[in-house]
Every structure is written in C-alpha cells, then in structure tokens.
PDB file of C-alpha atoms in Angstrom:
ATOM      1  CA  SER A   1     236.112 296.055 125.150  1.00 91.00           C
ATOM      2  CA  PHE A   2     235.116 295.592 121.457  1.00 90.00           C
ATOM      3  CA  ASP A   3     237.062 294.081 118.699  1.00 90.00           C
ATOM      4  CA  PRO A   4     236.993 296.564 116.034  1.00 89.00           C
ATOM      5  CA  GLY A   5     237.417 294.081 113.200  1.00 87.00           C
ATOM      6  CA  THR A   6     234.024 292.404 114.092  1.00 90.00           C
ATOM      7  CA  GLY A   7     232.266 294.747 116.274  1.00 91.00           C
ATOM      8  CA  GLN A   8     231.719 292.080 119.051  1.00 91.00           C
ATOM      9  CA  ALA A   9     232.753 292.463 122.538  1.00 92.00           C
ATOM     10  CA  PHE A  10     235.459 290.090 123.545  1.00 88.00           C
ATOM     11  CA  HIS A  11     236.377 291.161 126.919  1.00 91.00           C
ATOM     12  CA  GLU A  12     235.162 293.098 130.199  1.00 94.00           C
ATOM     13  CA  PHE A  13     237.241 295.368 132.437  1.00 94.00           C
ATOM     14  CA  ALA A  14     236.403 297.506 135.712  1.00 96.00           C
ATOM     15  CA  ALA A  15     234.735 300.793 135.362  1.00 97.00           C
ATOM     16  CA  GLY A  16     236.940 302.499 137.652  1.00 97.00           C
ATOM     17  CA  ASP A  17     235.849 305.946 139.322  1.00 98.00           C
ATOM     18  CA  ALA A  18     237.088 308.543 141.756  1.00 97.00           C
ATOM     19  CA  ALA A  19     237.258 306.332 144.602  1.00 98.00           C
ATOM     20  CA  ASP A  20     239.296 303.568 142.758  1.00 98.00           C
ATOM     21  CA  ILE A  21     241.811 306.600 141.727  1.00 98.00           C
ATOM     22  CA  ASP A  22     242.111 307.575 145.553  1.00 98.00           C
ATOM     23  CA  HIS A  23     242.652 303.944 146.299  1.00 98.00           C
ATOM     24  CA  ALA A  24     245.597 303.540 143.644  1.00 98.00           C
ATOM     25  CA  VAL A  25     247.123 307.096 144.664  1.00 98.00           C
ATOM     26  CA  ALA A  26     247.140 305.973 148.103  1.00 98.00           C
ATOM     27  CA  ALA A  27     248.739 302.806 147.221  1.00 98.00           C
ATOM     28  CA  ALA A  28     251.452 304.673 144.993  1.00 98.00           C
ATOM     29  CA  GLY A  29     251.985 306.848 148.158  1.00 97.00           C
ATOM     30  CA  ARG A  30     252.592 304.018 150.479  1.00 97.00           C
ATOM     31  CA  ALA A  31     254.965 302.371 148.025  1.00 97.00           C
ATOM     32  CA  GLY A  32     256.994 305.471 147.507  1.00 95.00           C
ATOM     33  CA  GLU A  33     257.889 305.424 151.261  1.00 95.00           C
ATOM     34  CA  GLY A  34     258.539 301.566 151.497  1.00 92.00           C
ATOM     35  CA  GLU A  35     260.711 298.910 149.852  1.00 94.00           C
ATOM     36  CA  TRP A  36     260.650 300.872 146.697  1.00 97.00           C
ATOM     37  CA  ALA A  37     262.277 303.868 148.314  1.00 95.00           C
ATOM     38  CA  CYS A  38     264.954 301.786 149.953  1.00 94.00           C
ATOM     39  CA  MET A  39     265.814 299.738 146.891  1.00 96.00           C
ATOM     40  CA  ARG A  40     269.267 300.310 145.212  1.00 95.00           C
ATOM     41  CA  PRO A  41     269.265 301.884 141.581  1.00 96.00           C
ATOM     42  CA  ALA A  42     270.882 298.621 140.484  1.00 96.00           C
ATOM     43  CA  GLY A  43     267.911 296.589 141.882  1.00 97.00           C
ATOM     44  CA  ARG A  44     265.329 298.978 139.938  1.00 97.00           C
ATOM     45  CA  GLY A  45     267.356 298.279 136.722  1.00 98.00           C
ATOM     46  CA  ALA A  46     267.394 294.578 137.148  1.00 98.00           C
ATOM     47  CA  ILE A  47     263.416 294.763 137.524  1.00 98.00           C
ATOM     48  CA  LEU A  48     263.108 296.609 134.206  1.00 98.00           C
ATOM     49  CA  ALA A  49     265.562 294.291 132.413  1.00 98.00           C
ATOM     50  CA  ARG A  50     263.536 291.234 133.558  1.00 98.00           C
ATOM     51  CA  ALA A  51     260.191 292.991 132.308  1.00 98.00           C
ATOM     52  CA  ALA A  52     261.881 293.245 129.326  1.00 98.00           C
ATOM     53  CA  ALA A  53     262.534 289.778 128.891  1.00 98.00           C
ATOM     54  CA  LEU A  54     258.913 288.690 130.202  1.00 98.00           C
ATOM     55  CA  ILE A  55     257.528 291.011 127.444  1.00 98.00           C
ATOM     56  CA  ARG A  56     259.495 289.160 124.729  1.00 98.00           C
ATOM     57  CA  ARG A  57     258.553 285.794 126.218  1.00 98.00           C
ATOM     58  CA  ASP A  58     254.790 286.800 126.109  1.00 98.00           C
ATOM     59  CA  ALA A  59     255.165 288.600 122.923  1.00 98.00           C
ATOM     60  CA  ALA A  60     252.586 286.525 120.934  1.00 98.00           C
ATOM     61  CA  ARG A  61     249.950 286.924 123.652  1.00 97.00           C
ATOM     62  CA  LEU A  62     250.630 290.674 123.866  1.00 98.00           C
ATOM     63  CA  ALA A  63     250.549 291.270 120.337  1.00 98.00           C
ATOM     64  CA  LEU A  64     247.201 289.396 119.825  1.00 96.00           C
ATOM     65  CA  ALA A  65     245.657 291.431 122.682  1.00 96.00           C
ATOM     66  CA  GLU A  66     246.974 294.656 121.195  1.00 96.00           C
ATOM     67  CA  CYS A  67     245.619 293.732 117.853  1.00 95.00           C
ATOM     68  CA  LEU A  68     241.910 292.621 119.231  1.00 94.00           C
ATOM     69  CA  ASP A  69     241.772 295.641 121.185  1.00 93.00           C
ATOM     70  CA  SER A  70     242.884 298.303 118.908  1.00 94.00           C
ATOM     71  CA  GLY A  71     242.068 296.906 115.465  1.00 93.00           C
ATOM     72  CA  LYS A  72     245.526 297.365 114.118  1.00 94.00           C
ATOM     73  CA  PRO A  73     247.264 294.944 111.946  1.00 95.00           C
ATOM     74  CA  LEU A  74     248.990 292.102 113.687  1.00 96.00           C
ATOM     75  CA  GLN A  75     252.318 292.808 112.047  1.00 96.00           C
ATOM     76  CA  GLU A  76     252.337 296.336 113.664  1.00 97.00           C
ATOM     77  CA  ALA A  77     251.128 295.089 116.957  1.00 97.00           C
ATOM     78  CA  GLU A  78     254.136 292.731 116.985  1.00 98.00           C
ATOM     79  CA  GLY A  79     256.421 295.558 116.236  1.00 97.00           C
ATOM     80  CA  ASP A  80     254.920 297.516 119.145  1.00 98.00           C
ATOM     81  CA  VAL A  81     255.669 294.726 121.440  1.00 98.00           C
ATOM     82  CA  GLN A  82     259.176 294.589 120.446  1.00 98.00           C
ATOM     83  CA  GLY A  83     259.609 298.233 120.758  1.00 98.00           C
ATOM     84  CA  ALA A  84     258.207 298.000 124.228  1.00 98.00           C
ATOM     85  CA  ALA A  85     260.737 295.599 125.276  1.00 98.00           C
ATOM     86  CA  ARG A  86     263.512 297.632 123.805  1.00 98.00           C
ATOM     87  CA  CYS A  87     262.135 300.437 125.937  1.00 98.00           C
ATOM     88  CA  PHE A  88     262.474 298.833 129.106  1.00 98.00           C
ATOM     89  CA  ASP A  89     265.921 297.563 127.914  1.00 98.00           C
ATOM     90  CA  PHE A  90     267.027 300.771 127.335  1.00 98.00           C
ATOM     91  CA  TYR A  91     265.851 302.221 130.782  1.00 98.00           C
ATOM     92  CA  ALA A  92     266.997 299.206 132.745  1.00 98.00           C
ATOM     93  CA  GLY A  93     270.635 300.459 132.037  1.00 96.00           C
ATOM     94  CA  LEU A  94     269.872 304.201 133.513  1.00 95.00           C
ATOM     95  CA  PRO A  95     269.006 303.940 137.394  1.00 96.00           C
ATOM     96  CA  ASP A  96     272.496 303.629 138.552  1.00 93.00           C
ATOM     97  CA  LYS A  97     273.710 306.413 135.997  1.00 92.00           C
ATOM     98  CA  PHE A  98     271.648 309.169 137.523  1.00 87.00           C
ATOM     99  CA  GLU A  99     274.606 311.105 139.187  1.00 89.00           C
ATOM    100  CA  GLY A 100     274.654 314.265 140.960  1.00 90.00           C
ATOM    101  CA  ARG A 101     277.583 316.704 140.709  1.00 93.00           C
ATOM    102  CA  THR A 102     279.575 319.095 143.018  1.00 94.00           C
ATOM    103  CA  ILE A 103     279.762 322.838 142.304  1.00 95.00           C
ATOM    104  CA  PRO A 104     282.910 324.687 143.043  1.00 95.00           C
ATOM    105  CA  LEU A 105     281.993 327.439 145.370  1.00 95.00           C
ATOM    106  CA  GLY A 106     285.553 328.137 146.814  1.00 92.00           C
ATOM    107  CA  PRO A 107     287.254 327.172 150.221  1.00 92.00           C
ATOM    108  CA  ASP A 108     284.955 326.248 153.019  1.00 93.00           C
ATOM    109  CA  HIS A 109     281.941 325.812 150.716  1.00 95.00           C
ATOM    110  CA  LEU A 110     280.374 322.411 149.651  1.00 95.00           C
ATOM    111  CA  ALA A 111     277.556 322.580 147.048  1.00 95.00           C
ATOM    112  CA  TYR A 112     276.192 319.540 145.335  1.00 95.00           C
ATOM    113  CA  THR A 113     273.048 318.289 143.326  1.00 94.00           C
ATOM    114  CA  SER A 114     271.358 315.168 143.628  1.00 90.00           C
ATOM    115  CA  PHE A 115     268.415 313.461 141.651  1.00 89.00           C
ATOM    116  CA  GLU A 116     265.382 312.161 143.726  1.00 92.00           C
ATOM    117  CA  PRO A 117     262.002 310.724 142.534  1.00 95.00           C
ATOM    118  CA  ILE A 118     259.484 313.287 141.840  1.00 95.00           C
ATOM    119  CA  GLY A 119     256.711 311.139 143.425  1.00 97.00           C
ATOM    120  CA  ILE A 120     253.515 309.804 141.798  1.00 98.00           C
ATOM    121  CA  SER A 121     253.310 310.036 138.322  1.00 98.00           C
ATOM    122  CA  ALA A 122     249.736 309.861 136.463  1.00 98.00           C
ATOM    123  CA  GLN A 123     249.931 308.542 132.903  1.00 98.00           C
ATOM    124  CA  ILE A 124     247.041 308.958 130.651  1.00 97.00           C
ATOM    125  CA  ILE A 125     247.532 306.391 127.773  1.00 97.00           C
ATOM    126  CA  PRO A 126     245.924 306.914 124.421  1.00 96.00           C
ATOM    127  CA  TRP A 127     244.050 304.185 122.226  1.00 95.00           C
ATOM    128  CA  ASN A 128     246.146 304.221 119.200  1.00 94.00           C
ATOM    129  CA  TYR A 129     249.527 303.020 120.610  1.00 96.00           C
ATOM    130  CA  PRO A 130     248.610 301.665 124.009  1.00 97.00           C
ATOM    131  CA  LEU A 131     251.635 299.437 124.661  1.00 97.00           C
ATOM    132  CA  SER A 132     254.228 301.830 123.054  1.00 97.00           C
ATOM    133  CA  THR A 133     252.916 304.871 125.150  1.00 97.00           C
ATOM    134  CA  LEU A 134     252.662 302.750 128.217  1.00 98.00           C
ATOM    135  CA  SER A 135     256.051 301.839 128.036  1.00 98.00           C
ATOM    136  CA  ARG A 136     257.765 304.917 127.147  1.00 97.00           C
ATOM    137  CA  GLY A 137     255.964 306.524 130.263  1.00 97.00           C
ATOM    138  CA  VAL A 138     256.296 303.673 132.778  1.00 98.00           C
ATOM    139  CA  ALA A 139     259.749 302.388 131.918  1.00 98.00           C
ATOM    140  CA  PRO A 140     261.572 305.929 132.953  1.00 98.00           C
ATOM    141  CA  ALA A 141     259.286 306.722 135.673  1.00 98.00           C
ATOM    142  CA  LEU A 142     260.408 303.366 137.213  1.00 98.00           C
ATOM    143  CA  ALA A 143     263.974 303.887 136.417  1.00 98.00           C
ATOM    144  CA  ALA A 144     264.001 307.335 138.386  1.00 97.00           C
ATOM    145  CA  GLY A 145     262.349 305.613 141.354  1.00 97.00           C
ATOM    146  CA  CYS A 146     258.825 307.070 141.055  1.00 98.00           C
ATOM    147  CA  THR A 147     255.442 305.410 141.566  1.00 98.00           C
ATOM    148  CA  ILE A 148     252.768 305.502 139.016  1.00 98.00           C
ATOM    149  CA  VAL A 149     249.153 305.423 138.401  1.00 98.00           C
ATOM    150  CA  VAL A 150     248.098 304.751 134.881  1.00 98.00           C
ATOM    151  CA  LYS A 151     244.728 305.252 133.320  1.00 98.00           C
ATOM    152  CA  PRO A 152     244.820 303.638 129.891  1.00 97.00           C
ATOM    153  CA  ALA A 153     241.972 304.514 127.230  1.00 96.00           C
ATOM    154  CA  GLU A 154     238.775 302.758 127.707  1.00 95.00           C
ATOM    155  CA  GLN A 155     238.913 301.381 124.232  1.00 94.00           C
ATOM    156  CA  THR A 156     242.197 299.668 124.726  1.00 96.00           C
ATOM    157  CA  PRO A 157     243.001 299.031 128.395  1.00 96.00           C
ATOM    158  CA  LEU A 158     244.047 295.231 128.111  1.00 96.00           C
ATOM    159  CA  THR A 159     247.825 295.506 127.545  1.00 97.00           C
ATOM    160  CA  ALA A 160     248.266 297.968 130.322  1.00 98.00           C
ATOM    161  CA  LEU A 161     246.897 295.216 132.690  1.00 98.00           C
ATOM    162  CA  MET A 162     248.963 292.610 131.211  1.00 98.00           C
ATOM    163  CA  VAL A 163     252.245 294.595 131.460  1.00 98.00           C
ATOM    164  CA  ALA A 164     251.421 295.379 135.134  1.00 98.00           C
ATOM    165  CA  GLU A 165     251.061 291.652 135.545  1.00 98.00           C
ATOM    166  CA  LEU A 166     254.447 291.057 134.039  1.00 98.00           C
ATOM    167  CA  LEU A 167     255.999 293.663 136.173  1.00 98.00           C
ATOM    168  CA  VAL A 168     254.771 292.117 139.378  1.00 98.00           C
ATOM    169  CA  GLU A 169     256.455 288.873 138.082  1.00 98.00           C
ATOM    170  CA  ALA A 170     259.702 290.715 137.486  1.00 98.00           C
ATOM    171  CA  GLY A 171     259.672 291.784 141.150  1.00 98.00           C
ATOM    172  CA  LEU A 172     258.069 295.065 141.362  1.00 98.00           C
ATOM    173  CA  PRO A 173     256.784 295.704 144.842  1.00 97.00           C
ATOM    174  CA  ASP A 174     253.094 296.070 145.478  1.00 96.00           C
ATOM    175  CA  GLY A 175     251.728 299.466 144.710  1.00 97.00           C
ATOM    176  CA  VAL A 176     254.571 300.921 142.509  1.00 98.00           C
ATOM    177  CA  LEU A 177     252.396 300.517 139.588  1.00 98.00           C
ATOM    178  CA  ASN A 178     248.734 300.855 139.647  1.00 98.00           C
ATOM    179  CA  VAL A 179     246.247 300.521 136.679  1.00 98.00           C
ATOM    180  CA  VAL A 180     242.779 301.949 136.868  1.00 98.00           C
ATOM    181  CA  THR A 181     240.635 301.314 133.908  1.00 98.00           C
ATOM    182  CA  GLY A 182     237.491 303.372 133.158  1.00 97.00           C
ATOM    183  CA  THR A 183     236.605 306.655 131.232  1.00 96.00           C
ATOM    184  CA  GLY A 184     238.388 309.884 130.966  1.00 94.00           C
ATOM    185  CA  ILE A 185     235.672 311.560 132.845  1.00 94.00           C
ATOM    186  CA  GLU A 186     235.000 308.910 135.688  1.00 97.00           C
ATOM    187  CA  ALA A 187     238.743 308.045 136.056  1.00 97.00           C
ATOM    188  CA  GLY A 188     241.107 310.247 134.168  1.00 96.00           C
ATOM    189  CA  ALA A 189     239.750 313.432 135.355  1.00 95.00           C
ATOM    190  CA  PRO A 190     240.054 312.747 139.136  1.00 97.00           C
ATOM    191  CA  LEU A 191     243.378 311.302 138.459  1.00 97.00           C
ATOM    192  CA  VAL A 192     245.097 314.290 136.932  1.00 96.00           C
ATOM    193  CA  ALA A 193     243.241 316.572 139.450  1.00 96.00           C
ATOM    194  CA  HIS A 194     244.408 314.556 142.586  1.00 97.00           C
ATOM    195  CA  PRO A 195     246.282 316.680 144.899  1.00 96.00           C
ATOM    196  CA  GLN A 196     249.109 313.855 145.780  1.00 97.00           C
ATOM    197  CA  VAL A 197     250.081 313.470 141.998  1.00 97.00           C
ATOM    198  CA  ARG A 198     253.322 315.152 141.255  1.00 96.00           C
ATOM    199  CA  GLN A 199     253.594 314.575 137.657  1.00 96.00           C
ATOM    200  CA  VAL A 200     251.109 314.114 134.549  1.00 96.00           C
ATOM    201  CA  THR A 201     251.854 312.813 131.066  1.00 95.00           C
ATOM    202  CA  PHE A 202     249.059 312.611 128.565  1.00 95.00           C
ATOM    203  CA  THR A 203     248.781 311.740 124.997  1.00 92.00           C
ATOM    204  CA  GLY A 204     245.387 312.644 123.384  1.00 89.00           C
ATOM    205  CA  SER A 205     243.391 315.528 121.742  1.00 91.00           C
ATOM    206  CA  CYS A 206     244.350 319.360 122.222  1.00 94.00           C
ATOM    207  CA  ALA A 207     241.059 319.916 123.798  1.00 93.00           C
ATOM    208  CA  THR A 208     241.390 317.327 126.459  1.00 92.00           C
ATOM    209  CA  GLY A 209     245.080 318.201 126.985  1.00 93.00           C
ATOM    210  CA  ILE A 210     243.910 321.726 127.868  1.00 95.00           C
ATOM    211  CA  ALA A 211     241.655 320.374 130.543  1.00 93.00           C
ATOM    212  CA  VAL A 212     244.439 318.140 131.732  1.00 93.00           C
ATOM    213  CA  MET A 213     246.839 321.161 132.295  1.00 94.00           C
ATOM    214  CA  GLN A 214     244.058 323.215 133.869  1.00 95.00           C
ATOM    215  CA  ALA A 215     243.370 320.460 136.415  1.00 93.00           C
ATOM    216  CA  ALA A 216     246.933 319.690 137.020  1.00 93.00           C
ATOM    217  CA  ALA A 217     247.771 323.413 137.507  1.00 93.00           C
ATOM    218  CA  ARG A 218     245.541 323.762 140.726  1.00 91.00           C
ATOM    219  CA  ASN A 219     248.097 321.384 142.482  1.00 90.00           C
ATOM    220  CA  VAL A 220     251.389 323.008 141.537  1.00 85.00           C
TER     221      VAL A 220
END
C-alpha cells in the first residue's frame, strides 16, 4: 500500500484470490448456522455498541491509517472515523426492533410476517471513503444477523482490517465478518459471482457495476 503523499510504500497486505474467497464464504456460511444464528437480537446490538466505543477509543490510529492509505487530509479522515462510530451506534439500537406483524385474514386463519437474515452479504468497498462505506454496509448487515465477506479496494485495505479486529474484540463470533484483500479481478470478481452469496453491495464505477450485476444475476 502506497502513501499517496510521498509515493512510498508503507505497508503490505495479502493478495487474495478465488481460493481465499472460497475459504471466507465457507467461514461465513458456518458462522451463519452457529453461535451467531442463535444469538438474541439484543446481543447483536451490544456487539455493535461495543464496536462503536472501540472505534472511538482507536480514533487517532484509524484516522492516521486512513490518511496514509487514501491520501485524504487528516481532518477529513478524523471526521470519517467519527461518522463510522455514529453508524455503529445507530444500528446498535435496531436489532431488537425488527418486528413482524400479523395479517387479519378472518376467523380460523393466522397469517404473520417475520424478518430473517438474508444470508451471506458480499461487500465491495471503494478507495475514496473506505471506512465510511465499510461501516454503512457492515453495521446494518450485522444488525440484521447476516454474515459478511468484505473486499476492500486494493489501494486502501487497512481500515477494513482494523475494524474487523475491533469487532472481534467487541465479541463478534469467528467467521461472521471476513475481510479478503486483493484486486478486483483476483478477489472481487469471484466474490460477487460466488453461488453461496445472497446479497451484494458495491460502490464504484458504472462499468464495473454492470459487470458485478451480471455476475450476481447468475445466482438469483
């Protein structure tokens, strides 16, 4: 990873590929059937609340990493960190508010709706707002009880890895959130085309978005 301000490499990260995506999706699938699936909604909210507090605890470190990775001014990076914490705060209050409803069909009939996790969410994160976009995708997916595989932009992968560490510290079970670093061709493409992925969120160019939609459509 290069510091855009100096043009010098300041960190290294794994070049993930299709095999790494397969491992991550398998981990997310197992997590979706294990402890995470049995956790009460209030428990998911508590993890998100702890994550918000940990983001604030490590705000200076996260902002510096975002600044070095993306080249944005430090003040803007600091604002992104605070926004990420607020995002986790907001979604921390929602898990036990997802309620179904009964539908009055008349005597001798009972109809009701309920919300269930959609499954594995694949999230492709852009380079320009790495932490902000990660938070607004990961926090609601966790609130809903989904599991996640994140592929951050290869230019700015660091804060995704750092937030994943903080979520583990906050009590998130193993395999619920997986981060695979690498290029769009080597890691992103096999992720959005994976048959076990049930939802894709993507931020990027229109041309790449079209390719993402075409790849995902084969698994509808």
